[in-house]
């Protein structure tokens, strides 16, 4: 989108996610690490929700939406809209192609609404339900499961950030 034309919505591809567990989760990033202390792991709850066609999950401050997913890379796209408070584009809707037929959930062509998530200042996380069980938070002192950071850089300035931080 041309930075001087903020009246047009666009669809942009944000990336891809793979869900080997066949359950994909969209969660609030700020409280994602709380799931492990709230009883059942997020993956157990997400699998149960996915088996019924998908649902909104909430336990105390932790919130997520879990849905069934097909095999392979799932394309994540967003429809943008002009920003309300600044001359920037913002995400209006987020779409994930789940590589599944939805006839069991909806016979129509309209999207299936599973719930609402609050706007989280720490961002949103999309991932495989089992993989998200190992999320350890954003703090620099947080332990790491595999020695790697749980971070994805994309958007305006992503190439500069990758170069600067050696990501």
Short mmCIF file of C-alpha atoms in Angstrom, two decimals:
data_model
loop_
_atom_site.label_atom_id
_atom_site.label_comp_id
_atom_site.label_asym_id
_atom_site.label_seq_id
_atom_site.Cartn_x
_atom_site.Cartn_y
_atom_site.Cartn_z
CA UNK A 1 0.00 0.00 0.00
CA UNK A 2 1.24 3.44 -0.82
CA UNK A 3 1.95 5.30 2.44
CA UNK A 4 0.09 8.36 1.14
CA UNK A 5 -3.11 6.38 0.39
CA UNK A 6 -4.66 5.15 3.64
CA UNK A 7 -8.20 4.66 2.44
CA UNK A 8 -7.83 1.24 0.81
CA UNK A 9 -7.94 -2.14 2.54
CA UNK A 10 -5.50 -4.79 1.38
CA UNK A 11 -4.91 -8.46 1.99
CA UNK A 12 -1.32 -9.33 2.88
CA UNK A 13 0.33 -12.68 3.54
CA UNK A 14 1.96 -12.62 6.97
CA UNK A 15 3.55 -16.06 6.86
CA UNK A 16 2.91 -19.74 7.41
CA UNK A 17 2.52 -22.01 10.42
CA UNK A 18 2.75 -25.79 10.58
CA UNK A 19 0.67 -27.67 13.16
CA UNK A 20 1.87 -31.30 13.48
CA UNK A 21 -0.59 -31.84 16.37
CA UNK A 22 -3.41 -30.88 13.94
CA UNK A 23 -4.52 -28.17 16.40
CA UNK A 24 -3.62 -24.54 15.79
CA UNK A 25 -3.92 -21.83 18.43
CA UNK A 26 -4.22 -18.05 18.27
CA UNK A 27 -3.37 -16.76 21.75
CA UNK A 28 -2.66 -13.57 23.62
CA UNK A 29 1.13 -13.42 23.89
CA UNK A 30 1.31 -11.63 27.23
CA UNK A 31 -0.20 -14.48 29.23
CA UNK A 32 0.69 -17.47 27.07
CA UNK A 33 3.11 -18.80 29.69
CA UNK A 34 0.33 -18.81 32.34
CA UNK A 35 -1.40 -21.88 30.86
CA UNK A 36 1.12 -24.30 32.42
CA UNK A 37 0.18 -23.16 35.92
CA UNK A 38 -3.59 -23.26 35.43
CA UNK A 39 -4.23 -26.99 35.45
CA UNK A 40 -4.35 -28.72 32.09
CA UNK A 41 -1.77 -27.75 29.49
CA UNK A 42 -2.90 -25.52 26.63
CA UNK A 43 -2.37 -28.40 24.17
CA UNK A 44 -4.85 -30.64 26.05
CA UNK A 45 -7.50 -27.92 26.10
CA UNK A 46 -6.79 -26.95 22.48
CA UNK A 47 -7.05 -30.55 21.25
CA UNK A 48 -10.40 -30.95 23.04
CA UNK A 49 -11.66 -27.69 21.47
CA UNK A 50 -10.34 -28.65 18.02
CA UNK A 51 -12.06 -32.04 18.21
CA UNK A 52 -15.42 -30.22 18.53
CA UNK A 53 -14.71 -27.85 15.61
CA UNK A 54 -12.91 -25.12 17.57
CA UNK A 55 -13.63 -22.85 20.51
CA UNK A 56 -12.57 -19.88 22.58
CA UNK A 57 -10.55 -20.86 25.68
CA UNK A 58 -10.21 -18.74 28.80
CA UNK A 59 -8.76 -19.46 32.21
CA UNK A 60 -8.10 -16.51 34.49
CA UNK A 61 -6.08 -14.04 32.33
CA UNK A 62 -5.01 -16.56 29.68
CA UNK A 63 -7.11 -16.56 26.49
CA UNK A 64 -6.84 -18.36 23.17
CA UNK A 65 -8.84 -19.70 20.24
CA UNK A 66 -8.11 -23.27 19.15
CA UNK A 67 -9.18 -24.92 15.89
CA UNK A 68 -8.48 -28.14 14.00
CA UNK A 69 -5.86 -27.93 11.28
CA UNK A 70 -4.96 -29.99 8.26
CA UNK A 71 -1.51 -31.12 7.17
CA UNK A 72 1.19 -28.91 5.70
CA UNK A 73 1.88 -25.21 5.94
CA UNK A 74 -1.13 -23.08 6.88
CA UNK A 75 -1.15 -19.67 5.21
CA UNK A 76 -1.76 -16.72 7.54
CA UNK A 77 -3.14 -13.57 5.89
CA UNK A 78 -4.50 -10.31 7.22
CA UNK A 79 -6.85 -7.72 5.84
CA UNK A 80 -5.65 -4.27 6.71
CA UNK A 81 -7.50 -1.04 7.24
CA UNK A 82 -6.34 2.52 7.69
CA UNK A 83 -5.21 3.28 11.23
CA UNK A 84 -7.61 5.21 13.43
CA UNK A 85 -5.01 7.28 15.27
CA UNK A 86 -2.16 7.46 12.80
CA UNK A 87 -1.34 7.28 9.12
CA UNK A 88 -0.43 3.59 9.30
CA UNK A 89 -2.14 0.40 8.21
CA UNK A 90 -3.55 -1.83 10.95
CA UNK A 91 -4.77 -5.44 10.97
CA UNK A 92 -8.55 -5.56 10.64
CA UNK A 93 -8.97 -9.34 10.37
CA UNK A 94 -6.65 -12.30 10.54
CA UNK A 95 -7.28 -15.39 8.40
CA UNK A 96 -5.67 -18.81 8.60
CA UNK A 97 -6.22 -21.31 5.80
CA UNK A 98 -6.58 -24.48 7.88
CA UNK A 99 -6.29 -26.90 4.94
CA UNK A 100 -9.55 -28.54 6.01
CA UNK A 101 -13.10 -28.70 4.63
CA UNK A 102 -15.48 -26.94 7.00
CA UNK A 103 -18.68 -28.70 5.94
CA UNK A 104 -19.02 -30.32 9.37
CA UNK A 105 -18.98 -26.89 11.02
CA UNK A 106 -20.68 -24.65 8.52
CA UNK A 107 -22.45 -25.35 5.25
CA UNK A 108 -22.14 -21.69 4.28
CA UNK A 109 -19.26 -19.77 2.74
CA UNK A 110 -19.09 -17.22 5.56
CA UNK A 111 -16.34 -17.35 8.20
CA UNK A 112 -17.05 -19.32 11.36
CA UNK A 113 -16.74 -17.07 14.42
CA UNK A 114 -15.22 -18.95 17.35
CA UNK A 115 -14.76 -16.11 19.83
CA UNK A 116 -13.07 -12.82 20.50
CA UNK A 117 -9.62 -12.21 21.92
CA UNK A 118 -8.73 -8.98 23.69
CA UNK A 119 -6.06 -6.74 22.21
CA UNK A 120 -2.85 -7.78 23.96
CA UNK A 121 -0.06 -5.18 24.11
CA UNK A 122 2.41 -8.10 24.02
CA UNK A 123 0.99 -9.26 20.71
CA UNK A 124 -0.71 -12.37 19.42
CA UNK A 125 0.89 -15.77 18.90
CA UNK A 126 -0.18 -18.32 16.27
CA UNK A 127 1.20 -21.81 16.54
CA UNK A 128 0.87 -25.53 16.99
CA UNK A 129 -0.89 -26.30 20.30
CA UNK A 130 1.79 -28.73 21.50
CA UNK A 131 4.64 -26.41 20.53
CA UNK A 132 3.06 -23.54 22.49
CA UNK A 133 3.19 -25.64 25.69
CA UNK A 134 6.93 -24.93 25.76
CA UNK A 135 6.50 -21.13 25.56
CA UNK A 136 8.53 -19.62 28.39
CA UNK A 137 7.72 -15.94 28.07
CA UNK A 138 9.36 -12.75 26.89
CA UNK A 139 11.66 -12.04 29.82
CA UNK A 140 15.39 -12.17 29.07
CA UNK A 141 15.88 -14.33 32.17
CA UNK A 142 13.23 -16.85 31.09
CA UNK A 143 14.49 -20.39 30.65
CA UNK A 144 14.65 -21.83 27.17
CA UNK A 145 13.67 -25.34 26.13
CA UNK A 146 15.87 -25.61 23.03
CA UNK A 147 18.37 -22.76 23.45
CA UNK A 148 16.50 -20.65 20.88
CA UNK A 149 14.34 -17.57 21.39
CA UNK A 150 10.58 -17.80 20.79
CA UNK A 151 10.51 -14.87 18.40
CA UNK A 152 9.41 -14.07 14.86
CA UNK A 153 10.28 -10.73 13.29
CA UNK A 154 8.19 -9.48 10.37
CA UNK A 155 6.52 -6.35 9.14
CA UNK A 156 7.82 -2.88 8.41
CA UNK A 157 11.55 -2.77 9.19
CA UNK A 158 11.90 -6.55 9.53
CA UNK A 159 14.97 -6.78 7.27
CA UNK A 160 16.69 -3.98 9.17
CA UNK A 161 15.91 -5.68 12.50
CA UNK A 162 17.22 -9.02 11.24
CA UNK A 163 20.46 -7.35 10.09
CA UNK A 164 20.90 -5.30 13.29
CA UNK A 165 20.31 -8.19 15.72
CA UNK A 166 21.78 -10.97 13.60
CA UNK A 167 18.53 -12.89 13.81
#
